[in-house]
mmCIF file of C-alpha atoms in Angstrom:
data_model
loop_
_atom_site.group_PDB
_atom_site.id
_atom_site.type_symbol
_atom_site.label_atom_id
_atom_site.label_comp_id
_atom_site.label_asym_id
_atom_site.label_seq_id
_atom_site.Cartn_x
_atom_site.Cartn_y
_atom_site.Cartn_z
ATOM 1 C CA MET G 121 -4.060 -12.197 20.491
ATOM 2 C CA ALA G 122 -4.952 -12.884 24.063
ATOM 3 C CA PRO G 123 -8.687 -12.747 24.876
ATOM 4 C CA LEU G 124 -10.261 -9.716 26.630
ATOM 5 C CA VAL G 125 -11.782 -10.446 30.070
ATOM 6 C CA LEU G 126 -13.890 -7.844 31.793
ATOM 7 C CA TYR G 127 -14.974 -7.869 35.423
ATOM 8 C CA HIS G 128 -17.904 -5.530 35.843
ATOM 9 C CA TRP G 129 -21.345 -4.932 37.349
ATOM 10 C CA THR G 130 -24.300 -4.365 35.114
ATOM 11 C CA GLN G 131 -25.634 -1.374 37.163
ATOM 12 C CA SER G 132 -22.197 0.253 37.559
ATOM 13 C CA PHE G 133 -21.943 3.553 35.676
ATOM 14 C CA SER G 134 -18.228 3.133 34.988
ATOM 15 C CA SER G 135 -18.838 -0.436 33.830
ATOM 16 C CA GLN G 136 -21.527 0.728 31.457
ATOM 17 C CA LYS G 137 -19.114 3.127 29.741
ATOM 18 C CA VAL G 138 -16.597 0.436 29.168
ATOM 19 C CA ARG G 139 -19.093 -2.105 27.928
ATOM 20 C CA LEU G 140 -20.535 0.457 25.540
ATOM 21 C CA ALA G 141 -17.126 1.292 24.159
ATOM 22 C CA ILE G 142 -16.432 -2.452 23.689
ATOM 23 C CA ALA G 143 -19.714 -2.899 21.860
ATOM 24 C CA GLU G 144 -19.196 0.130 19.652
ATOM 25 C CA LYS G 145 -15.744 -1.231 18.713
ATOM 26 C CA ALA G 146 -17.379 -4.630 18.046
ATOM 27 C CA LEU G 147 -14.744 -6.396 20.131
ATOM 28 C CA THR G 148 -15.156 -9.879 21.474
ATOM 29 C CA CYS G 149 -14.969 -9.858 25.281
ATOM 30 C CA GLU G 150 -15.553 -12.434 28.008
ATOM 31 C CA GLU G 151 -17.630 -10.698 30.740
ATOM 32 C CA HIS G 152 -17.998 -11.635 34.404
ATOM 33 C CA ASP G 153 -20.438 -9.917 36.753
ATOM 34 C CA VAL G 154 -18.941 -8.825 40.046
ATOM 35 C CA ASN G 155 -22.068 -8.634 42.189
ATOM 36 C CA LEU G 156 -21.926 -5.387 44.228
ATOM 37 C CA PRO G 157 -25.034 -6.123 46.376
ATOM 38 C CA LEU G 158 -23.344 -9.361 47.409
ATOM 39 C CA SER G 159 -20.100 -7.370 48.052
ATOM 40 C CA GLU G 160 -18.126 -9.553 45.711
ATOM 41 C CA HIS G 161 -15.936 -6.500 44.907
ATOM 42 C CA ASN G 162 -14.796 -6.618 48.491
ATOM 43 C CA GLU G 163 -13.744 -10.271 48.468
ATOM 44 C CA PRO G 164 -10.007 -10.944 48.723
ATOM 45 C CA TRP G 165 -9.738 -12.451 45.241
ATOM 46 C CA PHE G 166 -11.056 -9.260 43.646
ATOM 47 C CA MET G 167 -9.112 -6.902 45.979
ATOM 48 C CA ARG G 168 -5.935 -8.638 44.864
ATOM 49 C CA LEU G 169 -6.985 -7.945 41.281
ATOM 50 C CA ASN G 170 -7.746 -4.287 42.026
ATOM 51 C CA SER G 171 -6.669 -2.959 45.465
ATOM 52 C CA SER G 172 -9.302 -0.167 45.294
ATOM 53 C CA GLY G 173 -12.060 -2.826 45.129
ATOM 54 C CA GLU G 174 -13.813 -1.000 42.233
ATOM 55 C CA VAL G 175 -15.270 -2.248 38.958
ATOM 56 C CA PRO G 176 -14.584 -2.401 36.058
ATOM 57 C CA VAL G 177 -11.322 -4.301 35.677
ATOM 58 C CA LEU G 178 -9.991 -5.463 32.252
ATOM 59 C CA ILE G 179 -7.513 -8.304 31.828
ATOM 60 C CA HIS G 180 -5.719 -8.657 28.520
ATOM 61 C CA GLY G 181 -2.861 -11.205 28.589
ATOM 62 C CA GLU G 182 -0.466 -9.942 31.252
ATOM 63 C CA ASN G 183 -2.110 -6.517 31.379
ATOM 64 C CA ILE G 184 -4.564 -5.626 34.148
ATOM 65 C CA ILE G 185 -6.300 -2.267 33.712
ATOM 66 C CA CYS G 186 -8.397 -0.997 36.610
ATOM 67 C CA GLU G 187 -10.173 2.294 35.807
ATOM 68 C CA ALA G 188 -12.827 3.044 33.146
ATOM 69 C CA THR G 189 -10.997 5.872 31.390
ATOM 70 C CA GLN G 190 -7.720 3.934 31.331
ATOM 71 C CA ILE G 191 -9.498 0.786 30.043
ATOM 72 C CA ILE G 192 -11.146 2.694 27.195
ATOM 73 C CA ASP G 193 -7.809 4.409 26.318
ATOM 74 C CA TYR G 194 -6.117 1.030 26.346
ATOM 75 C CA LEU G 195 -8.678 -0.392 23.934
ATOM 76 C CA GLU G 196 -8.289 2.496 21.566
ATOM 77 C CA ALA G 197 -4.503 2.202 21.601
ATOM 78 C CA THR G 198 -4.387 -1.587 21.313
ATOM 79 C CA PHE G 199 -7.042 -2.418 18.713
ATOM 80 C CA VAL G 200 -6.024 -0.327 15.744
ATOM 81 C CA ASP G 201 -6.950 -2.616 12.860
ATOM 82 C CA GLU G 202 -8.873 -0.964 10.044
ATOM 83 C CA GLU G 203 -11.861 -3.307 10.746
ATOM 84 C CA VAL G 204 -12.166 -1.972 14.309
ATOM 85 C CA PRO G 205 -14.104 1.312 14.590
ATOM 86 C CA ARG G 206 -12.147 4.124 16.184
ATOM 87 C CA LEU G 207 -13.900 6.177 18.812
ATOM 88 C CA MET G 208 -11.161 8.783 19.200
ATOM 89 C CA PRO G 209 -9.977 10.941 16.260
ATOM 90 C CA GLU G 210 -6.267 11.012 15.427
ATOM 91 C CA GLU G 211 -4.244 13.569 17.366
ATOM 92 C CA GLY G 212 -3.775 16.633 15.234
ATOM 93 C CA SER G 213 -7.160 16.408 13.594
ATOM 94 C CA MET G 214 -9.675 19.253 14.080
ATOM 95 C CA TYR G 215 -12.010 16.831 15.948
ATOM 96 C CA TYR G 216 -9.487 15.546 18.530
ATOM 97 C CA PRO G 217 -9.571 18.543 20.921
ATOM 98 C CA ARG G 218 -13.361 18.727 20.634
ATOM 99 C CA VAL G 219 -13.885 15.120 21.500
ATOM 100 C CA GLN G 220 -11.285 15.263 24.306
ATOM 101 C CA HIS G 221 -12.886 18.396 25.812
ATOM 102 C CA TYR G 222 -16.378 16.901 26.060
ATOM 103 C CA ARG G 223 -15.163 13.610 27.153
ATOM 104 C CA GLU G 224 -13.217 15.153 30.046
ATOM 105 C CA LEU G 225 -16.084 17.512 30.849
ATOM 106 C CA LEU G 226 -18.650 14.685 31.068
ATOM 107 C CA ASP G 227 -16.334 12.323 32.943
ATOM 108 C CA SER G 228 -15.709 14.946 35.538
ATOM 109 C CA LEU G 229 -19.331 14.824 36.668
ATOM 110 C CA PRO G 230 -19.610 13.119 40.158
ATOM 111 C CA MET G 231 -22.012 10.421 38.982
ATOM 112 C CA ASP G 232 -21.652 8.354 42.182
ATOM 113 C CA ALA G 233 -22.747 11.420 44.176
ATOM 114 C CA TYR G 234 -25.743 11.904 41.891
ATOM 115 C CA THR G 235 -26.649 8.224 42.233
ATOM 116 C CA HIS G 236 -26.341 7.980 45.990
ATOM 117 C CA GLY G 237 -27.716 11.437 46.561
ATOM 118 C CA CYS G 238 -30.880 10.674 44.641
ATOM 119 C CA ILE G 239 -31.365 7.419 46.525
ATOM 120 C CA LEU G 240 -30.853 9.193 49.873
ATOM 121 C CA HIS G 241 -32.892 12.214 48.928
ATOM 122 C CA PRO G 242 -35.677 11.207 46.551
ATOM 123 C CA GLU G 243 -37.311 14.614 46.940
ATOM 124 C CA LEU G 244 -34.735 15.827 44.452
ATOM 125 C CA THR G 245 -36.094 13.581 41.706
ATOM 126 C CA VAL G 246 -39.100 13.294 39.419
ATOM 127 C CA ASP G 247 -40.230 9.945 37.973
ATOM 128 C CA SER G 248 -37.286 8.077 39.485
ATOM 129 C CA MET G 249 -36.939 4.383 38.736
ATOM 130 C CA ILE G 250 -35.470 3.798 42.150
ATOM 131 C CA PRO G 251 -37.882 1.915 44.479
ATOM 132 C CA ALA G 252 -38.951 3.751 47.640
ATOM 133 C CA TYR G 253 -37.365 1.208 50.004
ATOM 134 C CA ALA G 254 -33.934 1.882 48.564
ATOM 135 C CA THR G 255 -33.347 4.931 50.843
ATOM 136 C CA SER G 256 -33.369 2.968 54.043
ATOM 137 C CA ARG G 257 -31.683 -0.047 52.463
ATOM 138 C CA ILE G 258 -28.652 1.869 51.237
ATOM 139 C CA ARG G 259 -28.040 3.397 54.673
ATOM 140 C CA SER G 260 -28.032 -0.012 56.336
ATOM 141 C CA GLN G 261 -25.952 -1.489 53.506
ATOM 142 C CA ILE G 262 -23.231 1.212 53.960
ATOM 143 C CA SER G 263 -23.170 0.535 57.667
ATOM 144 C CA ASN G 264 -22.889 -3.144 57.104
ATOM 145 C CA THR G 265 -20.184 -2.698 54.491
ATOM 146 C CA GLU G 266 -18.048 -0.713 56.949
ATOM 147 C CA SER G 267 -18.193 -3.549 59.448
ATOM 148 C CA GLU G 268 -17.535 -6.049 56.719
ATOM 149 C CA LEU G 269 -14.422 -4.214 55.504
ATOM 150 C CA LYS G 270 -13.069 -4.037 59.101
ATOM 151 C CA LYS G 271 -13.539 -7.762 59.469
ATOM 152 C CA LEU G 272 -11.914 -8.516 56.095
ATOM 153 C CA ALA G 273 -8.952 -6.327 56.998
ATOM 154 C CA GLU G 274 -8.362 -8.437 60.142
ATOM 155 C CA GLU G 275 -8.759 -11.751 58.188
ATOM 156 C CA ASN G 276 -6.458 -10.690 55.343
ATOM 157 C CA PRO G 277 -3.294 -8.982 56.679
ATOM 158 C CA ASP G 278 -1.779 -8.647 53.207
ATOM 159 C CA LEU G 279 -4.805 -6.584 52.133
ATOM 160 C CA GLN G 280 -5.241 -4.635 55.430
ATOM 161 C CA ASP G 281 -4.147 -1.335 54.021
ATOM 162 C CA ALA G 282 -6.372 -1.641 51.001
ATOM 163 C CA TYR G 283 -9.440 -2.445 53.132
ATOM 164 C CA ILE G 284 -8.776 0.355 55.574
ATOM 165 C CA ALA G 285 -8.344 2.829 52.706
ATOM 166 C CA LYS G 286 -11.624 1.699 51.207
ATOM 167 C CA GLN G 287 -13.386 2.038 54.511
ATOM 168 C CA LYS G 288 -12.159 5.648 54.797
ATOM 169 C CA ARG G 289 -13.292 6.465 51.295
ATOM 170 C CA LEU G 290 -16.737 4.990 52.016
ATOM 171 C CA LYS G 291 -17.190 7.176 55.119
ATOM 172 C CA SER G 292 -16.107 10.342 53.297
ATOM 173 C CA LYS G 293 -18.500 9.599 50.407
ATOM 174 C CA LEU G 294 -21.437 9.121 52.682
ATOM 175 C CA LEU G 295 -20.899 12.493 54.335
ATOM 176 C CA ASP G 296 -20.902 14.247 50.952
ATOM 177 C CA HIS G 297 -23.641 12.263 49.234
ATOM 178 C CA ASP G 298 -26.040 12.771 52.182
ATOM 179 C CA ASN G 299 -25.382 16.529 52.282
ATOM 180 C CA ILE G 300 -28.364 18.285 50.620
ATOM 181 C CA LYS G 301 -26.487 21.508 50.070
ATOM 182 C CA TYR G 302 -23.684 19.721 48.309
ATOM 183 C CA LEU G 303 -26.177 17.781 46.168
ATOM 184 C CA LYS G 304 -28.001 20.928 45.076
ATOM 185 C CA LYS G 305 -24.622 22.552 44.264
ATOM 186 C CA ILE G 306 -23.502 19.695 42.025
ATOM 187 C CA LEU G 307 -26.959 19.537 40.351
ATOM 188 C CA ASP G 308 -26.600 23.207 39.430
ATOM 189 C CA GLU G 309 -23.142 22.356 38.008
ATOM 190 C CA LEU G 310 -24.699 19.571 36.030
ATOM 191 C CA GLU G 311 -27.097 22.114 34.454
ATOM 192 C CA LYS G 312 -24.149 24.183 33.298
ATOM 193 C CA VAL G 313 -22.462 21.213 31.675
ATOM 194 C CA LEU G 314 -25.681 20.143 29.848
ATOM 195 C CA ASP G 315 -26.039 23.786 28.646
ATOM 196 C CA GLN G 316 -22.615 23.437 26.962
ATOM 197 C CA VAL G 317 -23.696 20.150 25.425
ATOM 198 C CA GLU G 318 -26.932 21.635 24.230
ATOM 199 C CA THR G 319 -25.079 24.471 22.559
ATOM 200 C CA GLU G 320 -22.612 22.094 20.834
ATOM 201 C CA LEU G 321 -25.460 19.875 19.540
ATOM 202 C CA GLN G 322 -27.085 23.001 18.107
ATOM 203 C CA ARG G 323 -23.850 23.841 16.304
ATOM 204 C CA ARG G 324 -23.810 20.321 14.810
ATOM 205 C CA ASN G 325 -27.377 20.743 13.551
ATOM 206 C CA GLU G 326 -26.647 24.148 12.048
ATOM 207 C CA GLU G 327 -23.557 22.977 10.122
ATOM 208 C CA THR G 328 -25.215 19.795 8.797
ATOM 209 C CA PRO G 329 -27.362 19.965 5.644
ATOM 210 C CA GLU G 330 -30.896 18.718 6.006
ATOM 211 C CA ASP G 331 -30.449 15.824 3.580
ATOM 212 C CA GLU G 332 -27.519 14.367 5.471
ATOM 213 C CA ASN G 333 -27.558 12.072 8.518
ATOM 214 C CA GLN G 334 -27.938 13.702 11.859
ATOM 215 C CA PRO G 335 -24.577 14.343 13.558
ATOM 216 C CA TRP G 336 -23.432 13.220 16.946
ATOM 217 C CA LEU G 337 -21.898 15.428 19.652
ATOM 218 C CA CYS G 338 -18.582 16.212 17.991
ATOM 219 C CA GLY G 339 -19.255 15.443 14.302
ATOM 220 C CA ASP G 340 -20.811 12.900 11.995
ATOM 221 C CA PHE G 341 -19.154 10.051 13.919
ATOM 222 C CA PHE G 342 -19.954 8.380 17.218
ATOM 223 C CA SER G 343 -16.984 9.136 19.537
ATOM 224 C CA LEU G 344 -15.834 8.597 23.136
ATOM 225 C CA ALA G 345 -17.550 11.859 23.960
ATOM 226 C CA ASP G 346 -20.812 10.222 22.834
ATOM 227 C CA VAL G 347 -20.083 7.152 24.947
ATOM 228 C CA SER G 348 -19.781 9.335 27.990
ATOM 229 C CA LEU G 349 -22.852 11.422 27.108
ATOM 230 C CA ALA G 350 -25.029 8.504 26.284
ATOM 231 C CA VAL G 351 -24.410 6.657 29.468
ATOM 232 C CA THR G 352 -24.716 9.876 31.515
ATOM 233 C CA LEU G 353 -28.130 10.665 30.097
ATOM 234 C CA HIS G 354 -29.341 7.124 30.640
ATOM 235 C CA ARG G 355 -28.202 7.284 34.295
ATOM 236 C CA LEU G 356 -29.927 10.698 34.769
ATOM 237 C CA LYS G 357 -33.138 9.198 33.331
ATOM 238 C CA PHE G 358 -32.944 6.262 35.754
ATOM 239 C CA LEU G 359 -32.323 8.568 38.777
ATOM 240 C CA GLY G 360 -35.340 10.771 38.019
ATOM 241 C CA LEU G 361 -33.304 13.788 36.832
ATOM 242 C CA ALA G 362 -34.405 13.720 33.174
ATOM 243 C CA ARG G 363 -37.408 16.005 33.515
ATOM 244 C CA ARG G 364 -35.312 18.461 35.427
ATOM 245 C CA ASN G 365 -32.804 18.646 32.553
ATOM 246 C CA TRP G 366 -34.595 18.118 29.275
ATOM 247 C CA GLY G 367 -38.068 17.816 27.791
ATOM 248 C CA ASN G 368 -41.103 20.096 27.409
ATOM 249 C CA GLY G 369 -39.108 22.563 25.373
ATOM 250 C CA LYS G 370 -36.039 22.523 27.598
ATOM 251 C CA ARG G 371 -32.823 21.538 25.794
ATOM 252 C CA PRO G 372 -34.627 20.125 22.760
ATOM 253 C CA ASN G 373 -31.380 19.075 21.044
ATOM 254 C CA LEU G 374 -30.376 16.987 24.144
ATOM 255 C CA GLU G 375 -33.848 15.378 24.178
ATOM 256 C CA ALA G 376 -33.569 14.430 20.482
ATOM 257 C CA TYR G 377 -30.072 13.171 20.981
ATOM 258 C CA TYR G 378 -31.118 10.850 23.787
ATOM 259 C CA GLU G 379 -34.052 9.470 21.728
ATOM 260 C CA ARG G 380 -31.545 8.672 18.910
ATOM 261 C CA VAL G 381 -29.077 7.009 21.299
ATOM 262 C CA LEU G 382 -31.783 4.664 22.553
ATOM 263 C CA LYS G 383 -32.206 3.336 19.018
ATOM 264 C CA ARG G 384 -28.564 2.742 18.451
ATOM 265 C CA LYS G 385 -27.691 -0.992 18.149
ATOM 266 C CA ALA G 386 -24.652 -1.078 20.417
ATOM 267 C CA PHE G 387 -26.433 1.022 23.067
ATOM 268 C CA TYR G 388 -29.534 -1.165 23.038
ATOM 269 C CA LYS G 389 -27.346 -4.285 23.303
ATOM 270 C CA VAL G 390 -25.571 -3.022 26.394
ATOM 271 C CA LEU G 391 -28.089 -0.755 28.139
ATOM 272 C CA GLY G 392 -31.443 -1.545 26.528
ATOM 273 C CA HIS G 393 -32.732 -3.357 29.574
ATOM 274 C CA VAL G 394 -30.607 -1.981 32.384
ATOM 275 C CA ASN G 395 -33.175 0.465 33.711
ATOM 276 C CA ASN G 396 -35.824 -2.230 33.643
ATOM 277 C CA ILE G 397 -33.983 -4.794 35.732
ATOM 278 C CA LEU G 398 -33.219 -3.090 38.960
ATOM 279 C CA ILE G 399 -34.780 -6.086 40.678
ATOM 280 C CA SER G 400 -31.742 -8.035 39.570
ATOM 281 C CA ALA G 401 -29.666 -5.876 41.873
ATOM 282 C CA VAL G 402 -32.004 -6.590 44.777
ATOM 283 C CA LEU G 403 -32.566 -10.329 44.351
ATOM 284 C CA PRO G 404 -28.996 -11.309 45.235
ATOM 285 C CA THR G 405 -29.415 -9.420 48.537
ATOM 286 C CA ALA G 406 -32.507 -11.557 49.275
ATOM 287 C CA PHE G 407 -30.436 -14.672 48.642
ATOM 288 C CA ARG G 408 -27.750 -13.313 50.969
ATOM 289 C CA VAL G 409 -30.216 -12.644 53.769
ATOM 290 C CA ALA G 410 -31.716 -16.094 53.386
ATOM 291 C CA LYS G 411 -28.309 -17.670 53.528
ATOM 292 C CA LYS G 412 -27.350 -15.735 56.631
ATOM 293 C CA ARG G 413 -30.596 -16.141 58.527
ATOM 294 C CA ALA G 414 -31.528 -19.644 57.611
ATOM 295 C CA PRO G 415 -31.459 -21.999 60.682
ATOM 296 C CA ARG G 416 -28.886 -24.815 60.601
ATOM 297 C CA VAL G 417 -31.590 -27.397 60.035
ATOM 298 C CA LEU G 418 -31.452 -29.234 56.739
ATOM 299 C CA GLY G 419 -35.194 -29.136 56.027
ATOM 300 C CA THR G 420 -35.601 -25.422 56.723
ATOM 301 C CA THR G 421 -32.466 -24.469 54.853
ATOM 302 C CA LEU G 422 -33.529 -26.576 51.857
ATOM 303 C CA LEU G 423 -36.985 -24.938 51.870
ATOM 304 C CA VAL G 424 -35.504 -21.494 51.869
ATOM 305 C CA SER G 425 -33.164 -22.429 49.060
ATOM 306 C CA VAL G 426 -36.002 -23.908 46.974
ATOM 307 C CA LEU G 427 -38.212 -20.860 47.497
ATOM 308 C CA ALA G 428 -35.338 -18.520 46.575
ATOM 309 C CA GLY G 429 -34.596 -20.594 43.516
ATOM 310 C CA MET G 430 -38.185 -20.573 42.382
ATOM 311 C CA GLY G 431 -38.358 -16.834 42.823
ATOM 312 C CA TYR G 432 -35.189 -16.400 40.772
ATOM 313 C CA LEU G 433 -36.418 -18.647 37.965
ATOM 314 C CA ALA G 434 -39.689 -16.778 37.851
ATOM 315 C CA PHE G 435 -37.779 -13.538 37.518
ATOM 316 C CA VAL G 436 -35.585 -14.948 34.729
ATOM 317 C CA CYS G 437 -38.624 -16.147 32.812
ATOM 318 C CA LEU G 438 -40.406 -12.860 33.195
ATOM 319 C CA ARG G 439 -37.373 -10.935 32.108
ATOM 320 C CA LYS G 440 -36.896 -13.172 29.104
ATOM 321 C CA ARG G 441 -40.513 -12.733 28.067
ATOM 322 C CA PHE G 442 -40.187 -8.979 28.430
ATOM 323 C CA ALA G 443 -36.997 -8.959 26.457
ATOM 324 C CA ASN G 444 -38.561 -10.914 23.576
ATOM 325 C CA MET G 445 -41.535 -8.643 23.497
ATOM 326 C CA MET G 446 -39.300 -5.537 23.374
ATOM 327 C CA LEU G 447 -37.150 -7.152 20.680
ATOM 328 C CA SER G 448 -40.077 -7.794 18.460
ATOM 329 C CA ILE G 449 -41.107 -4.188 18.748
ATOM 330 C CA ARG G 450 -37.574 -2.886 18.189
ATOM 331 C CA THR G 451 -37.090 -4.928 15.046
ATOM 332 C CA ARG G 452 -39.728 -2.839 13.412
ATOM 333 C CA GLN G 453 -37.611 0.258 13.930
ATOM 334 C CA ASN G 454 -34.756 1.467 11.853
ATOM 335 C CA TYR G 455 -31.466 1.296 13.701
ATOM 336 C CA PHE G 456 -28.457 3.434 12.987
#
């Protein structure tokens, strides 16, 4: 069978869902980072792969699938061997409508609005992992991206319509995501969704004998609904919306669920370090600035390159040491 090739970005919410599904199914997949801070998703080669210029994108032989839900559905429909875990129950089973309901409910949450909104309005968050400078940086980055898309449209006539459409979507998103009333509205809607999840988790606990393994959202199996919920909770924690939604007696089932998810092997493999390496999303921007601003003098340019390289190597070493330390601690725990 043809190899799986995934183009994604580590910090992308949609990419995280796909990568977690791949890990849970134990599929072999060749992964390529499309660096969003470097605007690689706007480059012509990627726009020709996916005209919306969004990650993730999956390539499997002659098939190119460009949206997270469609990618996951494709994986479920294509890899049906007995050795490959199924994340979606068979149609007609009592679990199918339950999994489908919560998957659609969770996937309907406007996660990009929560993400950008919390960056633009940090006053809505508590214990956010987003650095303070991100608010001003994202505004300038959006402005720069608009100019960049306009230039790319002029340079690539065959992609002009795609670039113009993306520019319009970007402007529309900024208006919504910077609107405090809209953000408060969708945060209230988030609470209602999490209330439903909390009630469902309580049902699972009540119907499961104490001597059996703790169930997941829709039953005793980890499903696509759990993929959506696990990645959603992890993103809310990163944004500084966890304390608003669980903990200190609020939604105790949701809190316990998230703690269990963190210990799950596939989850730790894909997302165990994601919230600890935000700097990896910032460093490429530093390289980009150095590249653009460096004078056209060999000595100065070389010096900038060396300093940037040293900084990156230092970061890699520190991250590796941190990962090893965390791994040694995790190995003492019992994974699911």
